[in-house]
Amino acid sequence: MDISAQGNVIKKKRKWFDKPQVAEDSHYWKPKSEVWVWLAAAAYGLALLLNIIIPSQEVLDPHGYRVLLAAFIVLFVGVYLIALKRLQLRKKLYHKAQFIFALGLALAAWDLLTDKFEILPLPFFPSISEIIRVTIDDRALLLKSMLFSLRLFFVGSIVGAALGLVTGVLIGWWRQWDYWLAPIIRISGIIPAVAWLPIALVIFPTSFTTGVFLIVISSWFPVSSMMAGGIISTPKSYFEVAKTLGANEKFLLFRIAIPNAVPAMFTGITLAAAFSFTTLIVSEMVGAEAGLGFYINWAKGWGVYSKVYAAIIIIAIEFALILAVVGAIRNYFLRWQRGILK
Amino acid sequence: MSEFIEIKDVNRIYRDAFGGSTYALKDINLSIARGEFITFVGPSGCGKTTLLRLLAGLDKPQSGILKINGVQITEPSFKRGYIFQQPTLFPWDTVYENVAIGLKARKVYQEKKHSIKNYIDMIGLDGFENSYPHEISGGMAQRVAIIRALINEPEVLLLDEPLGALDAFKRIELQNLLLKIWRQTGTTMAMVTHDVDEAIYLSNRIVIMTPRPGQIVDVVKVEILGQRNRNNDDFIALRKKILKKLHLVISDEELPEYVI
């Protein structure tokens, strides 16, 4: 074999028990063994098998759950096959494999504890088959509730964030605004927005406008204070450079101070999204006639806890999507930071 | 006829919280001719940077007057470009956008944007227009900072130890770039440095300053025939002369800093 040629790598045939050829990585630091990938797939297979062979206690339709498990196994194997060719994906897969494995076992355990042996009390702890079944059955109302909540969230948080941006800039740039506005915003930040709920319900004509109002106050404070902080923290040298290049005050604000505040602003917007979402669900649970919060309350009223779980899972997915969208917008605006931060 | 830049009886005093005061600059008198390359050398605390900031309009004297073209300097202007020791590029803007800032601030971007490419080519950074400041080296960033000021065609370029943060090789490279710019554009250059060789290599006149209080002790003319080779006899003689002057004005233990 020619080993004198530079860059020539001698390839050894891998045995199945060999450690994977993945280097240590600070981000994906858990690439213990390829075995975990197989164990993870096996865990879902086990969950599926147990669901099929052990008879269920309740009369219900387990097909949704079984399809989901099967789909997951197929997806997982698919990702594994793609990952064989892509190092970065392989690292990620190996890193996550243990967690995915544990999740599979947890699903199987939950199935045994609920539907199969009814160890956990019903109706508070429904099986996943049941949750999936009611989600499919009630999809029209769930979708309507989801869209209603999303609408409320977007209207409220866009208005709140816009207000926060404007007041943040005013407070950060002019000390008169800081003097008069900063204390008010600070106080409004201390009081949880939902504390205003009884008063807001009386003042505003509809439950929708009440919700908007509460979300506006919960997103106003984080955006405003982070924006102001970002502007105040602009290095003096940036202003000095800009002044010697012919900048007037307007230019200093819009081309130096505000761009400098953008990273902090996005931190504020992310915080605002979290606060708003909490406020949204709580306000819907109390005053609204629609939305996911309302749905949870309504399902609880009927004692259908599987629907409560369905709504909770949808809330989690919805909020994760919202954060992903905010993150994508953030990455676009902060593309200049790529490579500076971890 | 009055000089291009006139500094008359300038005093700049810093007061501390305990009522004490330090003369950063005391009774400074100096005039600078148009097209001159003048350097300020001296130990730290001698007020050379303060003087440069006063010329830029970034700071104000307690007494005395600074004039350019017979007009008193009161605030910063694009006509007096300022280069800091750190490049201080705006991290959210690309190289191109950083260079364009001056034109945009003055609202002449549309008429003059064609010159941006020429300047970027001049410093050998073509192809880096869309890079962000953290993606280029310190020497490259300082070159961008220099053309960012030059794009406004300033009457004078104020350089505050612009090469202080660079390694020896980059320093020489950028010294030659500054000389090239000075010869091509004829811009008046006023530069603060702590490197005597750099001062001799670049300038027409060297202003020697001392600290506590910040004062000018001497102004030395650089008269070297032909190419300014660092090993040229005139160069070495002048270096000796300046070091001797600094030796006269500073204590022995501080001297080694200036022996290069």
Coordinates of C-alpha atoms in Angstrom, one line a residue:
Chain A
M1 CA 0.0 0.0 0.0
D2 CA 1.3 3.5 -0.8
I3 CA 1.5 5.4 2.4
S4 CA 4.1 7.9 1.2
A5 CA 1.6 10.1 -0.6
Q6 CA 0.6 13.0 1.5
G7 CA -2.9 13.1 2.8
N8 CA -3.4 9.4 2.1
V9 CA -5.5 7.9 4.8
I10 CA -5.3 4.2 5.5
K11 CA -8.9 3.0 5.9
K12 CA -9.5 0.2 8.3
K13 CA -12.6 -1.8 8.0
R14 CA -14.9 -1.0 11.0
K15 CA -16.3 -3.8 13.2
W16 CA -19.8 -3.3 14.6
F17 CA -18.4 -3.0 18.2
D18 CA -15.9 -0.3 17.3
K19 CA -16.3 3.2 18.7
P20 CA -17.8 5.6 16.1
Q21 CA -15.3 7.6 14.1
V22 CA -16.5 10.9 15.6
A23 CA -14.1 13.4 17.2
E24 CA -14.8 15.1 20.5
D25 CA -16.9 18.2 20.0
S26 CA -17.6 20.9 22.5
H27 CA -21.2 21.2 21.3
Y28 CA -22.2 17.6 20.7
W29 CA -20.1 16.2 23.5
K30 CA -22.0 12.9 24.1
P31 CA -21.1 10.7 21.2
K32 CA -20.5 7.7 23.4
S33 CA -21.3 4.9 21.1
E34 CA -23.3 4.1 18.0
V35 CA -25.0 1.4 20.1
W36 CA -27.3 4.1 21.6
V37 CA -28.7 4.9 18.2
W38 CA -29.8 1.3 17.8
L39 CA -31.1 1.1 21.4
A40 CA -33.1 4.3 20.8
A41 CA -34.8 2.8 17.7
A42 CA -35.3 -0.4 19.7
A43 CA -37.0 1.5 22.6
Y44 CA -39.7 2.8 20.2
G45 CA -40.0 -0.7 18.8
L46 CA -40.5 -2.0 22.3
A47 CA -43.1 0.7 23.1
L48 CA -45.0 -0.4 19.9
L49 CA -44.7 -4.1 20.7
L50 CA -46.0 -3.6 24.3
N51 CA -48.9 -1.6 23.0
I52 CA -49.9 -4.3 20.6
I53 CA -49.4 -7.4 22.7
I54 CA -50.8 -6.3 26.1
P55 CA -54.5 -5.9 26.0
S56 CA -55.8 -2.5 26.8
Q57 CA -58.2 -1.9 29.7
E58 CA -60.3 0.8 28.1
V59 CA -62.1 0.5 24.8
L60 CA -60.3 2.9 22.6
D61 CA -58.6 3.3 19.3
P62 CA -54.8 2.9 19.6
H63 CA -54.1 3.3 15.9
G64 CA -53.0 6.9 16.1
Y65 CA -50.4 6.1 18.7
R66 CA -49.1 3.1 16.9
V67 CA -48.8 5.0 13.6
L68 CA -46.9 7.8 15.5
L69 CA -44.5 5.3 17.0
A70 CA -43.9 3.6 13.7
A71 CA -43.5 6.9 11.9
F72 CA -40.9 7.9 14.5
I73 CA -38.9 4.7 14.0
V74 CA -39.0 5.2 10.2
L75 CA -37.9 8.9 10.7
F76 CA -35.1 7.9 13.0
V77 CA -33.8 5.2 10.8
G78 CA -34.0 7.7 7.8
V79 CA -32.0 10.3 9.7
Y80 CA -29.5 7.6 10.6
L81 CA -29.0 6.7 7.0
I82 CA -28.5 10.3 6.0
A83 CA -26.2 10.8 8.9
L84 CA -23.9 8.1 7.6
K85 CA -22.9 10.5 4.9
R86 CA -23.0 13.8 6.9
L87 CA -20.6 14.2 9.8
Q88 CA -22.3 17.1 11.5
L89 CA -25.7 15.4 11.5
R90 CA -24.0 12.2 12.8
K91 CA -22.5 14.1 15.7
K92 CA -25.9 15.5 16.6
L93 CA -27.6 12.2 16.3
Y94 CA -25.1 10.4 18.5
H95 CA -25.3 13.2 21.0
K96 CA -29.1 13.1 21.2
A97 CA -29.4 9.3 21.0
Q98 CA -29.4 8.6 24.7
F99 CA -32.1 11.1 25.3
I100 CA -34.2 9.8 22.5
F101 CA -33.7 6.3 23.9
A102 CA -34.9 7.4 27.4
L103 CA -37.9 9.1 25.8
G104 CA -38.9 5.9 24.1
L105 CA -38.7 4.0 27.4
A106 CA -40.7 6.7 29.1
L107 CA -43.4 6.4 26.5
A108 CA -43.5 2.6 26.9
A109 CA -43.6 3.0 30.7
W110 CA -46.4 5.6 30.5
D111 CA -48.4 3.2 28.3
L112 CA -48.0 0.4 30.9
L113 CA -48.9 2.7 33.9
T114 CA -52.0 4.0 32.3
D115 CA -53.9 2.1 29.7
K116 CA -52.4 -1.3 30.2
F117 CA -52.5 -1.8 33.9
E118 CA -54.3 1.4 35.1
I119 CA -51.9 2.0 37.9
L120 CA -52.2 5.8 37.6
P121 CA -55.7 7.1 38.4
L122 CA -58.1 8.0 35.6
P123 CA -59.2 10.4 34.2
F124 CA -56.3 12.6 35.4
F125 CA -53.6 10.5 33.7
P126 CA -54.8 9.4 30.3
S127 CA -52.8 7.2 28.0
I128 CA -51.0 8.7 25.0
S129 CA -53.3 6.7 22.7
E130 CA -56.2 8.5 24.3
I131 CA -54.6 11.9 24.0
I132 CA -53.9 11.3 20.3
R133 CA -57.4 10.0 19.8
V134 CA -59.1 13.0 21.3
T135 CA -56.7 15.3 19.4
I136 CA -57.8 13.8 16.1
D137 CA -61.4 13.7 17.1
D138 CA -61.5 17.3 18.3
R139 CA -59.2 18.7 15.6
A140 CA -61.6 21.3 14.3
L141 CA -62.1 22.9 17.7
L142 CA -58.4 22.6 18.6
L143 CA -57.3 24.2 15.4
K144 CA -59.8 27.0 15.9
S145 CA -58.6 27.6 19.5
M146 CA -55.0 27.5 18.3
L147 CA -55.6 30.1 15.6
F148 CA -57.5 32.2 18.0
S149 CA -54.6 32.1 20.5
L150 CA -52.1 32.8 17.8
R151 CA -54.0 35.9 16.6
L152 CA -54.3 37.2 20.1
F153 CA -50.6 36.6 20.6
F154 CA -49.5 38.3 17.4
V155 CA -51.7 41.3 17.8
G156 CA -50.7 41.8 21.4
S157 CA -47.0 41.2 21.2
I158 CA -46.5 43.2 18.0
V159 CA -48.2 46.2 19.5
G160 CA -46.4 45.6 22.8
A161 CA -43.0 45.2 21.1
A162 CA -43.5 48.2 18.9
L163 CA -44.4 50.3 22.0
G164 CA -41.5 48.9 23.8
L165 CA -39.1 49.7 21.0
V166 CA -40.3 53.3 20.8
T167 CA -40.2 54.0 24.5
G168 CA -36.9 52.1 24.8
V169 CA -35.2 54.4 22.3
L170 CA -36.7 57.5 23.9
I171 CA -35.5 56.4 27.4
G172 CA -32.1 55.4 26.2
W173 CA -31.4 58.5 24.2
W174 CA -33.1 61.5 25.9
R175 CA -32.8 61.9 29.6
Q176 CA -36.1 63.8 29.9
W177 CA -37.9 60.7 28.7
D178 CA -35.8 58.6 31.0
Y179 CA -36.8 60.8 33.9
W180 CA -40.6 60.6 33.2
L181 CA -41.1 57.2 31.6
A182 CA -38.5 54.9 33.2
P183 CA -40.2 54.7 36.6
I184 CA -43.6 53.9 35.1
I185 CA -42.1 51.1 33.0
R186 CA -40.2 49.8 35.9
I187 CA -43.4 49.6 38.0
S188 CA -45.4 48.0 35.2
G189 CA -42.6 45.4 34.9
I190 CA -42.9 44.5 38.6
I191 CA -46.6 43.9 38.5
P192 CA -47.5 40.6 36.8
A193 CA -49.8 41.5 33.8
V194 CA -52.5 39.0 34.9
A195 CA -53.0 41.0 38.1
W196 CA -54.7 43.6 36.0
L197 CA -57.2 41.0 34.7
P198 CA -60.2 41.8 36.9
I199 CA -59.9 45.5 36.0
A200 CA -59.1 44.9 32.4
L201 CA -62.2 42.7 32.0
V202 CA -64.3 45.6 33.2
I203 CA -62.6 48.3 31.1
F204 CA -62.3 46.6 27.8
P205 CA -65.4 45.7 25.8
T206 CA -64.4 42.2 24.6
S207 CA -62.3 39.4 25.9
F208 CA -60.1 39.8 22.8
T209 CA -59.2 43.4 23.6
T210 CA -58.7 42.5 27.2
G211 CA -56.2 39.8 26.1
V212 CA -54.4 42.2 23.8
F213 CA -54.1 44.8 26.6
L214 CA -52.6 42.2 29.0
I215 CA -50.2 40.9 26.4
V216 CA -49.2 44.5 25.5
I217 CA -48.2 45.3 29.1
S218 CA -46.4 42.0 29.5
S219 CA -44.2 42.5 26.4
W220 CA -43.8 46.2 26.7
F221 CA -41.5 46.1 29.8
P222 CA -38.8 43.6 28.6
V223 CA -38.5 45.1 25.1
S224 CA -38.4 48.6 26.4
S225 CA -35.8 48.0 29.2
M226 CA -33.5 45.9 27.0
M227 CA -33.7 48.4 24.1
A228 CA -32.9 51.3 26.4
G229 CA -30.0 49.3 28.0
G230 CA -28.6 48.5 24.6
I231 CA -28.6 52.1 23.6
I232 CA -27.0 53.3 26.8
S233 CA -24.3 50.7 26.5
T234 CA -23.0 52.0 23.2
P235 CA -19.3 52.6 23.5
K236 CA -18.4 56.3 23.6
S237 CA -15.7 55.7 21.0
Y238 CA -18.3 54.7 18.4
F239 CA -19.9 58.1 18.8
E240 CA -16.6 59.9 18.6
V241 CA -15.6 58.1 15.4
A242 CA -19.0 58.9 13.9
K243 CA -18.8 62.6 14.8
T244 CA -15.4 63.0 13.2
L245 CA -17.0 61.4 10.1
G246 CA -19.7 64.1 9.9
A247 CA -22.5 62.5 11.8
N248 CA -25.3 64.6 13.3
E249 CA -27.5 63.5 16.2
K250 CA -30.1 61.8 14.1
F251 CA -27.3 59.7 12.4
L252 CA -25.7 58.9 15.8
L253 CA -29.1 57.5 17.0
F254 CA -30.2 55.6 13.9
R255 CA -26.9 54.4 12.5
I256 CA -24.9 53.9 15.7
A257 CA -26.9 53.6 18.9
I258 CA -29.9 51.6 17.6
P259 CA -27.7 49.0 15.6
N260 CA -25.7 48.6 18.8
A261 CA -28.9 47.9 20.7
V262 CA -30.2 45.3 18.3
P263 CA -28.7 42.2 20.1
A264 CA -30.2 43.4 23.5
M265 CA -33.5 44.1 21.7
F266 CA -33.8 40.5 20.6
T267 CA -33.1 39.3 24.1
G268 CA -36.0 41.6 25.2
I269 CA -38.2 40.2 22.4
T270 CA -37.5 36.6 23.4
L271 CA -38.3 37.4 27.0
A272 CA -41.4 39.3 25.9
A273 CA -42.6 36.3 23.9
A274 CA -42.3 34.0 27.0
F275 CA -44.1 36.5 29.3
S276 CA -46.8 37.1 26.7
F277 CA -47.5 33.5 26.1
T278 CA -48.0 32.9 29.9
T279 CA -50.3 35.9 30.1
L280 CA -52.1 34.7 27.0
I281 CA -53.0 31.3 28.4
V282 CA -53.9 32.6 31.8
S283 CA -56.1 35.4 30.5
E284 CA -57.9 33.0 28.2
M285 CA -58.5 30.6 31.0
V286 CA -60.3 33.3 33.0
G287 CA -62.2 35.6 30.6
A288 CA -62.2 34.3 27.1
E289 CA -64.7 32.4 25.0
A290 CA -62.1 30.9 22.6
G291 CA -58.5 30.1 22.5
L292 CA -56.3 27.3 24.0
G293 CA -56.6 28.6 27.5
F294 CA -60.4 28.6 27.2
Y295 CA -60.2 25.1 25.7
I296 CA -58.2 23.8 28.7
N297 CA -60.8 25.3 31.1
W298 CA -63.7 23.9 29.1
A299 CA -62.2 20.4 28.9
K300 CA -61.6 20.5 32.6
G301 CA -65.2 21.5 33.2
W302 CA -66.3 18.3 31.4
G303 CA -63.7 16.2 33.1
V304 CA -62.0 15.3 29.9
Y305 CA -58.4 15.4 31.0
S306 CA -57.1 13.9 27.8
K307 CA -58.2 17.1 26.1
V308 CA -56.3 19.2 28.6
Y309 CA -53.2 17.2 27.8
A310 CA -53.8 17.6 24.1
A311 CA -54.1 21.4 24.5
I312 CA -50.9 21.5 26.7
I313 CA -49.0 19.6 24.0
I314 CA -50.3 22.0 21.3
I315 CA -49.3 25.0 23.5
A316 CA -45.8 23.6 23.8
I317 CA -45.4 23.0 20.0
E318 CA -46.9 26.4 19.3
F319 CA -44.6 28.2 21.6
A320 CA -41.6 26.3 20.3
L321 CA -42.5 27.4 16.8
I322 CA -42.9 31.0 17.9
L323 CA -39.4 30.9 19.5
A324 CA -38.0 29.3 16.3
V325 CA -39.5 32.1 14.2
V326 CA -38.1 34.8 16.6
G327 CA -34.7 33.0 16.5
A328 CA -34.7 32.9 12.7
I329 CA -35.4 36.7 12.5
R330 CA -32.8 37.3 15.1
N331 CA -30.2 35.3 13.2
Y332 CA -31.0 37.3 10.1
F333 CA -30.5 40.7 11.8
L334 CA -27.5 39.6 13.8
R335 CA -25.7 37.8 10.9
W336 CA -22.8 40.2 11.6
Q337 CA -22.3 38.4 14.9
R338 CA -21.7 35.0 13.3
G339 CA -18.3 33.9 14.4
I340 CA -18.0 36.3 17.3
L341 CA -20.2 34.3 19.6
K342 CA -20.2 30.6 20.3
Chain B
M1 CA -1.1 85.5 6.6
S2 CA -2.0 83.1 9.3
E3 CA -0.9 79.5 9.5
F4 CA -3.1 76.6 8.5
I5 CA -3.5 75.3 12.1
E6 CA -2.8 77.5 15.0
I7 CA -2.6 76.5 18.6
K8 CA -2.3 79.4 21.0
D9 CA -1.7 79.4 24.8
V10 CA -3.8 76.3 25.2
N11 CA -4.4 74.9 28.7
R12 CA -6.3 71.7 29.5
I13 CA -6.7 70.9 33.2
Y14 CA -8.3 67.8 34.6
R15 CA -9.8 68.1 38.0
D16 CA -10.2 65.1 40.3
A17 CA -12.9 64.4 42.9
F18 CA -10.7 65.7 45.8
G19 CA -10.3 69.2 44.3
G20 CA -6.8 68.5 42.9
S21 CA -6.0 69.4 39.4
T22 CA -3.6 68.1 36.7
Y23 CA -2.3 70.1 33.8
A24 CA -2.8 67.7 30.9
L25 CA -1.6 70.6 28.7
K26 CA 0.1 73.7 29.8
D27 CA 0.7 76.8 27.6
I28 CA 0.8 75.0 24.3
N29 CA 1.8 77.1 21.3
L30 CA 2.3 75.5 17.9
S31 CA 1.5 76.1 14.3
I32 CA 1.2 73.5 11.6
A33 CA 1.6 74.2 7.9
R34 CA -0.7 72.9 5.2
G35 CA 0.5 69.6 3.8
E36 CA 2.9 69.0 6.7
F37 CA 3.4 65.6 8.4
I38 CA 3.9 66.3 12.0
T39 CA 4.4 63.8 14.8
F40 CA 4.1 64.1 18.6
V41 CA 6.3 62.0 20.8
G42 CA 6.7 61.8 24.5
P43 CA 6.1 59.5 27.5
S44 CA 2.5 58.6 28.5
G45 CA 0.7 61.4 30.3
C46 CA 2.4 64.1 28.3
G47 CA -0.8 65.2 26.8
K48 CA -0.2 64.3 23.2
T49 CA -3.5 62.5 22.8
T50 CA -5.3 65.3 24.6
L51 CA -3.8 67.8 22.1
L52 CA -5.0 65.7 19.2
R53 CA -8.5 65.4 20.7
L54 CA -8.6 69.2 21.1
L55 CA -7.7 69.5 17.4
A56 CA -10.4 67.1 16.5
G57 CA -12.9 69.1 18.6
L58 CA -13.7 66.0 20.7
D59 CA -12.5 67.9 23.8
K60 CA -12.3 71.6 24.8
P61 CA -9.5 73.6 26.4
Q62 CA -10.0 75.6 29.6
S63 CA -8.2 78.5 28.0
G64 CA -6.5 79.3 24.7
I65 CA -7.5 79.0 21.2
L66 CA -7.2 76.3 18.4
K67 CA -7.8 77.5 14.9
I68 CA -7.9 75.9 11.5
N69 CA -7.9 78.2 8.5
G70 CA -8.4 81.0 10.9
V71 CA -11.7 79.5 12.3
Q72 CA -11.8 78.3 15.9
I73 CA -12.3 74.6 16.5
T74 CA -15.4 74.0 18.7
E75 CA -16.8 70.7 17.6
P76 CA -15.9 67.6 15.6
S77 CA -16.0 67.9 11.8
F78 CA -15.5 65.5 8.9
K79 CA -12.9 68.0 7.7
R80 CA -10.7 66.7 10.5
G81 CA -10.4 62.9 10.2
Y82 CA -9.5 61.0 13.4
I83 CA -7.9 57.6 13.6
F84 CA -7.9 55.9 16.9
Q85 CA -5.4 53.3 18.2
Q86 CA -8.2 50.7 17.8
P87 CA -9.8 50.5 14.4
T88 CA -13.3 51.0 16.0
L89 CA -15.1 49.8 13.0
F90 CA -18.8 49.3 13.4
P91 CA -19.3 45.5 13.9
W92 CA -22.8 45.5 12.3
D93 CA -21.6 47.0 9.0
T94 CA -19.5 45.3 6.4
V95 CA -16.1 46.7 5.2
Y96 CA -17.9 48.5 2.4
E97 CA -20.6 49.9 4.7
N98 CA -18.0 51.1 7.2
V99 CA -16.2 53.0 4.5
A100 CA -19.4 54.5 3.2
I101 CA -20.5 55.8 6.6
G102 CA -18.8 59.2 6.2
L103 CA -20.5 59.7 2.8
K104 CA -23.9 58.7 4.2
A105 CA -23.5 60.9 7.3
R106 CA -22.9 63.8 5.0
K107 CA -25.7 62.8 2.6
V108 CA -23.3 62.7 -0.4
Y109 CA -23.4 58.9 -0.8
Q110 CA -25.1 58.9 -4.2
E111 CA -22.7 61.3 -5.8
K112 CA -19.5 59.9 -4.3
K113 CA -20.0 56.2 -3.8
H114 CA -17.9 55.4 -6.9
S115 CA -14.8 56.5 -4.9
I116 CA -15.4 53.8 -2.3
K117 CA -14.1 51.1 -4.5
N118 CA -10.9 53.1 -5.4
Y119 CA -10.1 53.5 -1.7
I120 CA -10.7 49.8 -1.0
D121 CA -8.5 48.9 -3.9
M122 CA -5.8 51.3 -2.7
I123 CA -5.4 49.5 0.6
G124 CA -5.5 46.1 -1.1
L125 CA -8.8 44.9 0.4
D126 CA -10.7 44.3 -2.8
G127 CA -12.7 41.1 -2.4
F128 CA -13.3 41.9 1.3
E129 CA -16.1 44.5 0.7
N130 CA -18.7 42.2 2.2
S131 CA -16.7 40.9 5.1
Y132 CA -17.6 41.9 8.6
P133 CA -15.0 43.6 10.8
H134 CA -14.4 40.5 13.0
E135 CA -13.6 38.5 9.9
I136 CA -10.6 40.5 8.9
S137 CA -7.2 41.0 10.8
G138 CA -6.3 43.9 13.0
G139 CA -4.0 45.4 10.3
M140 CA -6.7 45.1 7.7
A141 CA -9.2 46.7 10.1
Q142 CA -6.9 49.7 10.7
R143 CA -6.4 50.2 7.0
V144 CA -10.2 50.3 6.6
A145 CA -10.4 52.8 9.5
I146 CA -7.8 55.0 7.6
I147 CA -9.8 55.0 4.4
R148 CA -13.0 55.5 6.3
A149 CA -11.6 58.9 7.4
L150 CA -10.0 59.6 4.0
I151 CA -13.2 59.1 2.0
N152 CA -14.4 62.5 3.4
E153 CA -11.2 64.1 1.9
P154 CA -10.3 65.8 5.2
E155 CA -8.0 68.8 5.4
V156 CA -6.1 67.1 8.2
L157 CA -5.8 63.6 9.4
L158 CA -5.3 63.2 13.1
L159 CA -3.7 59.9 14.0
D160 CA -3.7 58.8 17.6
E161 CA -1.1 56.0 17.8
P162 CA -2.8 54.2 14.9
L163 CA -0.1 51.6 14.5
G164 CA 0.4 51.0 18.3
A165 CA -1.6 47.8 18.4
L166 CA 0.1 46.2 15.4
D167 CA 3.1 43.8 15.2
A168 CA 6.4 45.1 13.7
F169 CA 5.8 43.8 10.2
K170 CA 2.3 45.3 9.9
R171 CA 3.6 48.5 11.3
I172 CA 6.2 49.0 8.6
E173 CA 3.6 48.0 6.0
L174 CA 1.1 50.6 7.3
Q175 CA 3.8 53.3 7.7
N176 CA 4.5 52.9 4.0
L177 CA 0.8 53.1 3.3
L178 CA 0.5 56.3 5.3
L179 CA 3.4 57.8 3.4
K180 CA 1.9 56.8 0.1
I181 CA -1.5 58.4 1.1
W182 CA 0.3 61.6 2.3
R183 CA 2.2 61.9 -1.0
Q184 CA -0.8 61.1 -3.2
T185 CA -3.4 63.3 -1.4
G186 CA -1.3 66.0 0.2
T187 CA -3.4 65.8 3.3
T188 CA -1.9 67.3 6.4
M189 CA -1.1 64.6 8.9
A190 CA -0.7 65.0 12.7
M191 CA 0.2 61.8 14.4
V192 CA 0.8 60.7 18.0
T193 CA 3.4 58.0 18.4
H194 CA 5.7 56.6 21.0
D195 CA 8.1 55.2 18.4
V196 CA 10.9 57.6 17.6
D197 CA 11.9 55.7 14.5
E198 CA 8.3 55.9 13.2
A199 CA 8.3 59.6 13.8
I200 CA 11.5 60.2 11.9
Y201 CA 10.5 57.8 9.1
L202 CA 7.2 59.6 8.5
S203 CA 7.3 63.2 9.5
N204 CA 8.6 66.6 8.6
R205 CA 8.7 67.8 12.1
I206 CA 8.7 66.1 15.5
V207 CA 7.1 67.7 18.5
I208 CA 8.7 66.4 21.8
M209 CA 6.5 66.6 24.8
T210 CA 6.9 66.0 28.6
P211 CA 4.4 65.1 31.3
R212 CA 3.3 66.8 34.5
P213 CA 2.5 69.3 33.2
G214 CA 2.1 68.4 29.6
Q215 CA 4.3 70.7 27.7
I216 CA 6.2 71.0 24.4
V217 CA 9.9 71.0 25.1
D218 CA 11.2 71.0 21.6
V219 CA 10.2 70.8 17.9
V220 CA 12.8 69.0 15.7
K221 CA 12.9 69.4 11.9
V222 CA 13.5 66.2 10.0
E223 CA 15.9 67.0 7.2
I224 CA 17.0 63.8 5.5
L225 CA 18.2 63.8 2.0
G226 CA 17.0 61.1 -0.3
Q227 CA 15.2 57.9 0.7
R228 CA 14.4 57.6 4.4
N229 CA 16.3 54.4 5.1
R230 CA 16.3 53.4 8.7
N231 CA 20.0 52.7 8.5
N232 CA 20.9 56.0 6.7
D233 CA 23.5 58.1 8.5
D234 CA 21.2 61.1 8.8
F235 CA 18.5 58.9 10.2
I236 CA 20.7 57.5 12.9
A237 CA 22.1 60.9 13.7
L238 CA 18.6 62.3 14.1
R239 CA 17.5 59.4 16.2
K240 CA 20.4 60.0 18.5
K241 CA 19.6 63.7 18.7
I242 CA 15.9 63.1 19.6
L243 CA 16.7 60.4 22.1
K244 CA 19.2 62.8 23.7
K245 CA 16.5 65.4 23.9
L246 CA 14.2 62.9 25.5
H247 CA 17.1 61.9 27.8
L248 CA 17.4 65.5 28.9
V249 CA 13.8 65.7 29.8
I250 CA 13.0 62.3 31.3
S251 CA 14.7 60.3 34.0
D252 CA 17.1 57.5 33.2
E253 CA 14.9 54.6 34.2
E254 CA 12.2 55.7 31.8
L255 CA 14.6 56.0 28.9
P256 CA 14.8 52.4 27.7
E257 CA 11.2 52.6 26.5
Y258 CA 12.5 54.9 23.8
V259 CA 15.5 53.0 22.7
I260 CA 14.3 50.9 19.8

